[in-house]
Amino acid sequence: QVLLVESGGGLVQAGGSLRLSCAASGRTFSRYARGWFRQAPGKEREFVAAISGSGGSTLYADSVKGRFTVSRDDAKNTVYLQMNSLKPEDTAVYYCAARDNVALHSNDRRYDSWGQGIQVTVSS
């Protein structure tokens, strides 16, 4: 029921930064928990970061903790993923997701709506 569109991906060198955006539209309540996941070729989709419906709680995968920051702007119905100190192993298609719940979650099966994905490539 929620349409999600990611933007901001691209190609950067190791150590660089990117900021992903995910705009939501469609029939929904004003605030739902949002998450970011990624999938590299031949690998299972993995959790990256999540933010609660209120924006008061965040959760990060150990692999990105201290480098990535998730935030939201409810006036724009948009969630962001600021990615700093990027590494080649961060290369993947990144997906934005939304839950029909205010509580954040790291399990992709708990999310109800998904964006189309956006490529992030980090060169060495």
PDB file of C-alpha atoms in Angstrom:
ATOM      1  CA  GLN A   1       0.000   0.000   0.000  1.00  0.00           C
ATOM      2  CA  VAL A   2       3.014   2.271   0.446  1.00  0.00           C
ATOM      3  CA  LEU A   3       5.107   3.201  -2.565  1.00  0.00           C
ATOM      4  CA  LEU A   4       8.793   3.721  -1.838  1.00  0.00           C
ATOM      5  CA  VAL A   5      11.332   5.252  -4.207  1.00  0.00           C
ATOM      6  CA  GLU A   6      15.044   5.329  -3.447  1.00  0.00           C
ATOM      7  CA  SER A   7      17.496   7.868  -4.810  1.00  0.00           C
ATOM      8  CA  GLY A   8      21.064   9.009  -4.232  1.00  0.00           C
ATOM      9  CA  GLY A   9      23.042   5.911  -5.132  1.00  0.00           C
ATOM     10  CA  GLY A  10      26.054   5.787  -7.379  1.00  0.00           C
ATOM     11  CA  LEU A  11      29.748   5.039  -7.627  1.00  0.00           C
ATOM     12  CA  VAL A  12      32.250   6.311  -5.071  1.00  0.00           C
ATOM     13  CA  GLN A  13      35.786   5.519  -4.013  1.00  0.00           C
ATOM     14  CA  ALA A  14      36.540   3.788  -0.753  1.00  0.00           C
ATOM     15  CA  GLY A  15      36.428   6.290   2.078  1.00  0.00           C
ATOM     16  CA  GLY A  16      33.833   8.423   0.353  1.00  0.00           C
ATOM     17  CA  SER A  17      30.239   9.193   1.275  1.00  0.00           C
ATOM     18  CA  LEU A  18      26.774   8.863  -0.181  1.00  0.00           C
ATOM     19  CA  ARG A  19      23.353   9.836   1.087  1.00  0.00           C
ATOM     20  CA  LEU A  20      20.410   7.683   0.108  1.00  0.00           C
ATOM     21  CA  SER A  21      16.863   9.007   0.236  1.00  0.00           C
ATOM     22  CA  CYS A  22      13.600   7.088   0.252  1.00  0.00           C
ATOM     23  CA  ALA A  23      10.372   8.952  -0.411  1.00  0.00           C
ATOM     24  CA  ALA A  24       7.077   7.334   0.563  1.00  0.00           C
ATOM     25  CA  SER A  25       3.661   7.862  -0.954  1.00  0.00           C
ATOM     26  CA  GLY A  26       0.305   6.132  -1.025  1.00  0.00           C
ATOM     27  CA  ARG A  27      -2.226   5.127   1.569  1.00  0.00           C
ATOM     28  CA  THR A  28      -0.558   5.054   4.955  1.00  0.00           C
ATOM     29  CA  PHE A  29      -0.569   6.548   8.401  1.00  0.00           C
ATOM     30  CA  SER A  30       1.716   9.474   9.050  1.00  0.00           C
ATOM     31  CA  ARG A  31       4.451   7.425  10.724  1.00  0.00           C
ATOM     32  CA  TYR A  32       5.662   3.881  10.241  1.00  0.00           C
ATOM     33  CA  ALA A  33       8.977   2.297  11.071  1.00  0.00           C
ATOM     34  CA  ARG A  34      11.394   2.312   8.153  1.00  0.00           C
ATOM     35  CA  GLY A  35      14.364   0.140   7.326  1.00  0.00           C
ATOM     36  CA  TRP A  36      17.285  -0.151   4.950  1.00  0.00           C
ATOM     37  CA  PHE A  37      18.495  -3.469   3.585  1.00  0.00           C
ATOM     38  CA  ARG A  38      21.082  -4.409   0.992  1.00  0.00           C
ATOM     39  CA  GLN A  39      21.836  -7.329  -1.268  1.00  0.00           C
ATOM     40  CA  ALA A  40      25.088  -8.114  -3.024  1.00  0.00           C
ATOM     41  CA  PRO A  41      25.196 -10.437  -6.064  1.00  0.00           C
ATOM     42  CA  GLY A  42      24.828 -14.057  -5.025  1.00  0.00           C
ATOM     43  CA  LYS A  43      24.165 -13.151  -1.401  1.00  0.00           C
ATOM     44  CA  GLU A  44      21.090 -13.020   0.782  1.00  0.00           C
ATOM     45  CA  ARG A  45      19.482  -9.704   1.545  1.00  0.00           C
ATOM     46  CA  GLU A  46      20.801  -8.333   4.823  1.00  0.00           C
ATOM     47  CA  PHE A  47      19.722  -5.752   7.329  1.00  0.00           C
ATOM     48  CA  VAL A  48      21.533  -2.408   7.365  1.00  0.00           C
ATOM     49  CA  ALA A  49      19.635   0.082   9.521  1.00  0.00           C
ATOM     50  CA  ALA A  50      16.175   0.920  10.821  1.00  0.00           C
ATOM     51  CA  ILE A  51      14.365   3.791  12.489  1.00  0.00           C
ATOM     52  CA  SER A  52      11.205   3.721  14.576  1.00  0.00           C
ATOM     53  CA  GLY A  53       8.012   5.482  13.615  1.00  0.00           C
ATOM     54  CA  SER A  54       8.725   8.265  16.080  1.00  0.00           C
ATOM     55  CA  GLY A  55      12.330   8.598  14.970  1.00  0.00           C
ATOM     56  CA  GLY A  56      13.411   8.147  18.559  1.00  0.00           C
ATOM     57  CA  SER A  57      15.032   4.742  18.133  1.00  0.00           C
ATOM     58  CA  THR A  58      17.518   3.463  15.583  1.00  0.00           C
ATOM     59  CA  LEU A  59      19.212   0.146  14.960  1.00  0.00           C
ATOM     60  CA  TYR A  60      22.290  -0.663  12.891  1.00  0.00           C
ATOM     61  CA  ALA A  61      24.021  -3.759  11.660  1.00  0.00           C
ATOM     62  CA  ASP A  62      27.415  -4.218  13.272  1.00  0.00           C
ATOM     63  CA  SER A  63      29.067  -3.924   9.877  1.00  0.00           C
ATOM     64  CA  VAL A  64      27.884  -0.323   9.416  1.00  0.00           C
ATOM     65  CA  LYS A  65      27.675   0.952  12.983  1.00  0.00           C
ATOM     66  CA  GLY A  66      29.605   4.176  13.409  1.00  0.00           C
ATOM     67  CA  ARG A  67      29.699   4.801   9.664  1.00  0.00           C
ATOM     68  CA  PHE A  68      26.042   4.941   8.620  1.00  0.00           C
ATOM     69  CA  THR A  69      23.276   7.107  10.056  1.00  0.00           C
ATOM     70  CA  VAL A  70      19.555   6.665   9.441  1.00  0.00           C
ATOM     71  CA  SER A  71      17.175   9.590   9.911  1.00  0.00           C
ATOM     72  CA  ARG A  72      13.725  10.693   8.817  1.00  0.00           C
ATOM     73  CA  ASP A  73      11.849  13.816   7.824  1.00  0.00           C
ATOM     74  CA  ASP A  74       8.171  13.126   8.372  1.00  0.00           C
ATOM     75  CA  ALA A  75       7.106  16.395   6.752  1.00  0.00           C
ATOM     76  CA  LYS A  76       8.564  15.013   3.520  1.00  0.00           C
ATOM     77  CA  ASN A  77       7.641  11.377   4.171  1.00  0.00           C
ATOM     78  CA  THR A  78      11.287  10.613   3.560  1.00  0.00           C
ATOM     79  CA  VAL A  79      13.902   8.509   5.288  1.00  0.00           C
ATOM     80  CA  TYR A  80      17.639   8.922   4.728  1.00  0.00           C
ATOM     81  CA  LEU A  81      20.724   6.788   5.007  1.00  0.00           C
ATOM     82  CA  GLN A  82      23.928   8.760   5.336  1.00  0.00           C
ATOM     83  CA  MET A  83      26.836   6.486   4.465  1.00  0.00           C
ATOM     84  CA  ASN A  84      30.336   7.607   5.399  1.00  0.00           C
ATOM     85  CA  SER A  85      33.712   5.901   5.224  1.00  0.00           C
ATOM     86  CA  LEU A  86      32.402   3.571   2.564  1.00  0.00           C
ATOM     87  CA  LYS A  87      34.180   0.285   1.938  1.00  0.00           C
ATOM     88  CA  PRO A  88      34.181  -1.995  -1.111  1.00  0.00           C
ATOM     89  CA  GLU A  89      32.211  -4.538   0.900  1.00  0.00           C
ATOM     90  CA  ASP A  90      29.379  -2.003   1.116  1.00  0.00           C
ATOM     91  CA  THR A  91      28.778  -2.514  -2.602  1.00  0.00           C
ATOM     92  CA  ALA A  92      25.224  -3.766  -3.055  1.00  0.00           C
ATOM     93  CA  VAL A  93      21.734  -2.880  -4.144  1.00  0.00           C
ATOM     94  CA  TYR A  94      20.148  -0.966  -1.290  1.00  0.00           C
ATOM     95  CA  TYR A  95      16.446  -1.276  -0.545  1.00  0.00           C
ATOM     96  CA  CYS A  96      14.176   0.941   1.482  1.00  0.00           C
ATOM     97  CA  ALA A  97      11.357  -0.751   3.383  1.00  0.00           C
ATOM     98  CA  ALA A  98       8.407   0.234   5.549  1.00  0.00           C
ATOM     99  CA  ARG A  99       6.468  -1.616   8.234  1.00  0.00           C
ATOM    100  CA  ASP A 100       2.801  -1.289   9.092  1.00  0.00           C
ATOM    101  CA  ASN A 101       4.005  -0.731  12.635  1.00  0.00           C
ATOM    102  CA  VAL A 102       5.825   1.995  14.545  1.00  0.00           C
ATOM    103  CA  ALA A 103       8.416  -0.383  16.020  1.00  0.00           C
ATOM    104  CA  LEU A 104      11.678  -0.905  14.179  1.00  0.00           C
ATOM    105  CA  HIS A 105      12.807  -4.398  13.236  1.00  0.00           C
ATOM    106  CA  SER A 106      15.863  -6.015  11.674  1.00  0.00           C
ATOM    107  CA  ASN A 107      14.037  -8.932  10.035  1.00  0.00           C
ATOM    108  CA  ASP A 108      13.109  -8.204   6.428  1.00  0.00           C
ATOM    109  CA  ARG A 109      10.076 -10.477   6.728  1.00  0.00           C
ATOM    110  CA  ARG A 110       8.538  -7.989   9.148  1.00  0.00           C
ATOM    111  CA  TYR A 111       8.401  -5.261   6.499  1.00  0.00           C
ATOM    112  CA  ASP A 112       5.380  -4.764   4.276  1.00  0.00           C
ATOM    113  CA  SER A 113       6.457  -2.385   1.511  1.00  0.00           C
ATOM    114  CA  TRP A 114       9.664  -2.217  -0.505  1.00  0.00           C
ATOM    115  CA  GLY A 115      11.357   0.134  -2.888  1.00  0.00           C
ATOM    116  CA  GLN A 116      12.806  -0.984  -6.195  1.00  0.00           C
ATOM    117  CA  GLY A 117      16.386  -0.841  -4.950  1.00  0.00           C
ATOM    118  CA  ILE A 118      19.281   1.409  -5.867  1.00  0.00           C
ATOM    119  CA  GLN A 119      22.870   0.502  -6.693  1.00  0.00           C
ATOM    120  CA  VAL A 120      25.746   1.586  -4.486  1.00  0.00           C
ATOM    121  CA  THR A 121      29.209   0.721  -5.774  1.00  0.00           C
ATOM    122  CA  VAL A 122      32.380   1.421  -3.805  1.00  0.00           C
ATOM    123  CA  SER A 123      35.628   1.079  -5.712  1.00  0.00           C
ATOM    124  CA  SER A 124      38.936   0.123  -4.138  1.00  0.00           C
TER     125      SER A 124
END
